[in-house]
Tab-separated table of C-alpha atoms in Angstrom:
chain	number	residue	atom	x	y	z
A	629	GLY	CA	-0.102	0.178	0.276
A	630	ALA	CA	0.436	3.501	0.319
A	631	VAL	CA	2.223	4.712	-3.743
A	632	VAL	CA	2.624	7.301	-5.288
A	633	SER	CA	3.451	8.025	-8.764
A	634	GLN	CA	4.411	10.649	-11.061
A	635	HIS	CA	4.349	11.165	-14.444
A	636	PRO	CA	6.416	11.596	-17.149
A	637	SER	CA	9.692	9.963	-15.153
A	638	ARG	CA	11.535	12.058	-17.777
A	639	VAL	CA	10.894	14.495	-19.530
A	640	ILE	CA	12.901	17.105	-22.050
A	641	CYS	CA	12.442	20.048	-23.186
A	642	LYS	CA	13.193	23.971	-24.747
A	643	SER	CA	13.547	27.171	-23.110
A	644	GLY	CA	10.591	28.557	-23.191
A	645	THR	CA	7.643	25.848	-22.630
A	646	SER	CA	6.038	24.930	-20.040
A	647	VAL	CA	5.782	21.331	-18.231
A	648	LYS	CA	3.000	19.677	-16.127
A	649	ILE	CA	4.720	17.257	-13.965
A	650	GLU	CA	1.393	14.563	-11.546
A	651	CYS	CA	1.917	12.931	-8.780
A	652	ARG	CA	-1.193	10.628	-8.400
A	653	SER	CA	-1.583	8.838	-4.813
A	654	LEU	CA	-2.756	5.155	-5.980
A	655	ASP	CA	-3.927	3.392	-3.232
A	656	PHE	CA	-4.651	6.110	-0.612
A	657	GLN	CA	-6.416	10.123	-0.094
A	658	ALA	CA	-4.007	12.550	0.598
A	659	THR	CA	-5.152	15.927	1.824
A	660	THR	CA	-1.728	16.577	2.074
A	661	MET	CA	1.334	16.626	-0.988
A	662	PHE	CA	5.128	18.291	-1.134
A	663	TRP	CA	7.040	18.906	-3.536
A	664	TYR	CA	10.477	18.783	-3.442
A	665	ARG	CA	13.426	19.941	-5.460
A	666	GLN	CA	16.529	17.826	-5.848
A	667	PHE	CA	19.584	19.337	-7.233
A	668	PRO	CA	22.766	16.538	-8.378
A	669	LYS	CA	24.382	15.005	-4.787
A	670	GLN	CA	22.702	17.360	-2.535
A	671	SER	CA	19.788	16.938	-0.479
A	672	LEU	CA	15.976	17.684	-1.033
A	673	MET	CA	14.812	20.969	-1.447
A	674	LEU	CA	10.903	22.016	-0.537
A	675	MET	CA	9.229	24.217	-3.184
A	676	ALA	CA	5.771	24.042	-1.916
A	677	THR	CA	2.625	22.164	-0.068
A	678	SER	CA	-0.076	21.308	-1.095
A	679	ASN	CA	-3.721	21.151	0.058
A	680	GLU	CA	-6.890	19.471	-1.637
A	681	GLY	CA	-9.366	22.302	-2.518
A	682	SER	CA	-6.825	25.034	-1.704
A	683	LYS	CA	-4.111	27.219	-2.848
A	684	ALA	CA	-0.375	26.083	-2.138
A	685	THR	CA	2.032	26.844	0.307
A	686	TYR	CA	5.500	28.445	-1.219
A	687	GLU	CA	8.557	27.926	1.451
A	688	GLN	CA	10.141	31.228	1.125
A	689	GLY	CA	12.835	31.322	-2.454
A	690	VAL	CA	10.445	30.053	-4.432
A	691	GLU	CA	8.606	31.802	-7.660
A	692	LYS	CA	4.494	30.829	-6.940
A	693	ASP	CA	4.167	31.875	-10.209
A	694	LYS	CA	7.382	30.234	-12.118
A	695	PHE	CA	5.736	26.919	-9.718
A	696	LEU	CA	2.409	26.700	-10.311
A	697	ILE	CA	0.097	24.108	-8.186
A	698	ASN	CA	-2.745	22.747	-8.831
A	699	HIS	CA	-4.181	20.357	-5.903
A	700	ALA	CA	-7.617	20.002	-7.417
A	701	SER	CA	-9.080	16.009	-6.127
A	702	LEU	CA	-7.820	14.212	-2.897
A	703	THR	CA	-4.951	11.539	-5.103
A	704	LEU	CA	-4.100	14.208	-8.132
A	705	SER	CA	-1.186	17.344	-7.207
A	706	THR	CA	0.221	19.229	-10.497
A	707	LEU	CA	3.496	20.923	-10.782
A	708	THR	CA	3.786	22.740	-14.043
A	709	VAL	CA	6.755	25.075	-14.477
A	710	THR	CA	6.193	27.581	-16.841
A	711	SER	CA	8.549	29.210	-19.448
A	712	ALA	CA	10.992	26.784	-18.811
A	713	HIS	CA	14.766	28.163	-18.396
A	714	PRO	CA	18.275	25.583	-17.983
A	715	GLU	CA	18.561	26.148	-14.133
A	716	ASP	CA	15.253	24.559	-14.214
A	717	SER	CA	16.695	21.275	-14.397
A	718	SER	CA	16.323	18.922	-11.623
A	719	PHE	CA	14.998	16.236	-9.551
A	720	TYR	CA	11.371	16.595	-8.636
A	721	ILE	CA	10.200	14.635	-6.118
A	722	CYS	CA	6.353	15.078	-4.785
A	723	SER	CA	5.251	13.090	-1.785
A	724	ALA	CA	2.138	12.626	-0.434
A	725	SER	CA	1.054	12.631	3.148
A	726	SER	CA	-1.471	9.349	5.050
A	727	GLU	CA	-1.559	9.661	8.508
A	728	ASN	CA	1.391	11.607	9.095
A	729	GLU	CA	3.972	9.853	7.520
A	730	GLN	CA	4.753	10.764	3.515
A	731	PHE	CA	5.734	8.494	0.608
A	732	PHE	CA	6.870	9.347	-1.806
A	733	GLY	CA	7.260	9.344	-6.230
A	734	PRO	CA	9.855	7.901	-7.709
A	735	GLY	CA	10.897	11.332	-9.581
A	736	THR	CA	11.044	13.655	-12.685
A	737	ARG	CA	13.957	14.144	-14.142
A	738	LEU	CA	13.692	17.451	-15.763
A	739	THR	CA	16.116	19.047	-17.989
A	740	VAL	CA	15.816	22.063	-20.218
A	741	LEU	CA	17.692	22.585	-23.144
B	338	GLY	CA	14.690	27.640	12.404
B	339	ASP	CA	14.308	24.442	11.862
B	340	SER	CA	17.503	22.339	11.380
B	341	VAL	CA	19.423	18.895	10.978
B	342	THR	CA	22.770	18.007	10.989
B	343	GLN	CA	24.059	14.984	9.125
B	344	MET	CA	27.085	13.608	8.889
B	345	GLU	CA	28.606	14.438	5.574
B	346	GLY	CA	30.051	11.588	3.240
B	347	PRO	CA	30.666	9.589	1.506
B	348	VAL	CA	31.044	6.729	3.498
B	349	THR	CA	32.898	3.972	1.786
B	350	LEU	CA	32.937	0.389	4.003
B	351	SER	CA	34.203	-3.232	2.933
B	352	GLU	CA	31.261	-5.788	3.580
B	353	GLU	CA	29.918	-6.513	7.229
B	354	ALA	CA	31.825	-3.421	8.900
B	355	PHE	CA	30.003	-1.552	11.526
B	356	LEU	CA	28.045	1.967	10.105
B	357	THR	CA	27.031	5.169	12.114
B	358	ILE	CA	25.891	7.772	10.317
B	359	ASN	CA	25.382	10.586	12.849
B	360	CYS	CA	22.635	12.971	12.577
B	361	THR	CA	21.050	15.688	14.890
B	362	TYR	CA	18.268	18.225	14.929
B	363	THR	CA	17.153	21.512	16.338
B	364	ALA	CA	13.522	21.394	16.045
B	365	THR	CA	10.124	23.536	18.138
B	366	GLY	CA	8.664	20.965	20.821
B	367	TYR	CA	9.479	16.987	19.935
B	368	PRO	CA	9.709	16.108	16.301
B	369	SER	CA	9.045	12.601	14.538
B	370	LEU	CA	12.496	11.279	13.312
B	371	PHE	CA	12.987	9.903	10.259
B	372	TRP	CA	15.630	8.034	7.908
B	373	TYR	CA	15.181	7.796	4.559
B	374	VAL	CA	17.740	5.902	1.862
B	375	GLN	CA	17.907	6.259	-1.782
B	376	TYR	CA	19.251	4.221	-3.927
B	377	PRO	CA	20.999	4.770	-7.673
B	378	GLY	CA	18.062	6.061	-10.129
B	379	GLU	CA	15.278	5.856	-7.618
B	380	GLY	CA	13.003	7.789	-5.558
B	381	LEU	CA	13.032	8.084	-1.369
B	382	GLN	CA	11.932	4.673	0.589
B	383	LEU	CA	11.055	5.250	4.364
B	384	LEU	CA	14.186	2.681	6.687
B	385	LEU	CA	12.735	3.842	9.937
B	386	LYS	CA	11.417	6.037	12.498
B	387	ALA	CA	10.989	6.835	15.998
B	388	THR	CA	8.197	9.332	17.673
B	389	LYS	CA	8.862	10.171	20.692
B	390	ALA	CA	12.078	9.949	22.947
B	391	ASP	CA	13.904	6.768	23.989
B	392	ASP	CA	11.757	4.636	20.810
B	393	LYS	CA	14.364	2.858	18.306
B	394	GLY	CA	13.272	2.406	15.008
B	395	SER	CA	14.478	-0.367	13.349
B	396	ASN	CA	14.311	-1.931	9.483
B	397	LYS	CA	16.780	-4.361	7.799
B	398	GLY	CA	19.220	-4.219	10.174
B	399	PHE	CA	19.484	-0.218	10.799
B	400	GLU	CA	18.562	0.876	14.050
B	401	ALA	CA	18.466	4.384	15.327
B	402	THR	CA	16.775	6.154	18.941
B	403	TYR	CA	15.779	8.973	19.587
B	404	ARG	CA	17.862	10.768	21.861
B	405	LYS	CA	15.622	13.889	22.985
B	406	GLU	CA	18.511	14.717	25.666
B	407	THR	CA	21.233	15.309	22.733
B	408	THR	CA	18.916	16.049	19.724
B	409	SER	CA	19.915	13.105	17.507
B	410	PHE	CA	18.823	10.443	15.392
B	411	HIS	CA	22.382	8.726	14.471
B	412	LEU	CA	21.476	5.765	11.883
B	413	GLU	CA	23.698	2.077	12.856
B	414	LYS	CA	24.187	-1.307	11.075
B	415	GLY	CA	25.796	-4.201	12.587
B	416	SER	CA	27.319	-5.749	9.164
B	417	VAL	CA	26.905	-3.380	6.102
B	418	GLN	CA	26.097	-5.329	2.456
B	419	VAL	CA	27.031	-4.335	-0.966
B	420	SER	CA	23.204	-3.617	-1.543
B	421	ASP	CA	23.234	-0.716	1.105
B	422	SER	CA	25.109	1.036	-0.670
B	423	ALA	CA	22.764	4.112	-0.903
B	424	VAL	CA	22.061	7.544	0.012
B	425	TYR	CA	20.501	8.074	3.683
B	426	PHE	CA	18.844	10.938	4.571
B	427	CYS	CA	17.896	11.873	8.281
B	428	ALA	CA	14.402	13.996	8.665
B	429	PRO	CA	12.898	15.475	11.120
B	430	GLN	CA	9.300	15.679	10.775
B	431	LEU	CA	7.638	18.703	12.348
B	432	ALA	CA	4.742	18.223	14.987
B	433	GLY	CA	2.360	21.262	15.060
B	434	GLY	CA	1.527	25.044	13.421
B	435	THR	CA	1.337	26.259	9.912
B	436	SER	CA	3.924	23.452	9.631
B	437	TYR	CA	2.925	20.524	10.163
B	438	GLY	CA	3.570	17.091	8.107
B	439	LYS	CA	6.759	19.185	6.981
B	440	LEU	CA	9.724	17.111	7.100
B	441	THR	CA	12.686	19.176	6.768
B	442	PHE	CA	15.634	17.234	4.541
B	443	GLY	CA	19.697	16.679	5.761
B	444	GLN	CA	22.375	16.824	3.393
B	445	GLY	CA	22.673	13.037	2.679
B	446	THR	CA	25.159	10.774	3.391
B	447	ILE	CA	26.355	8.816	0.309
B	448	LEU	CA	27.147	5.478	1.000
B	449	THR	CA	29.112	2.643	-0.750
B	450	VAL	CA	30.304	-0.803	0.401
B	451	HIS	CA	32.359	-2.788	-1.262
B	452	PRO	CA	32.749	-6.603	-1.588
């Protein structure tokens, strides 16, 4: 149980385009989902906390207009990187919270050319 | 603010060696404490957890004890295997207020185990 999926697993896009990443909790409902960014050989940086039906709470320094988060249902949250640039290339990981424990998705590797 | 200090790596060990990865934290209140593992090319998996003082979390031969007095949660394994090669993250979870449920990750420790 407690499986979280992410789609796509890898995406390559051109600079200036937008990319949407989906995070789904497959066998449980998650009122809260989290989005992280991980740079090579570094730790996870929390970007935002997403609560179903309400606006996401962004961490300091994260541009909310660039990283759009939508949590439309109890099993789906999406992260859209708008007008992507090469510096947005990274590994994006989501997690879904259930009974005070976070379950992580496998991550999405974004490469912006 | 809340923070985690994790033993820097990389750590390289021979198979069957003893492993310790230190983790200390600062936080308001009494957070739940987690160790996550990330195998090459994969996402994070929960390794073990402890939710209150003196609790010992254990899994796959790994152990960590919640030490309130030293605000530490050191990870140990008596005999490592090649398959334990991965990145290990210590992560306290805030217990209340507007930051409820948030994990604060340590910088990660890369472990490589040689045959």
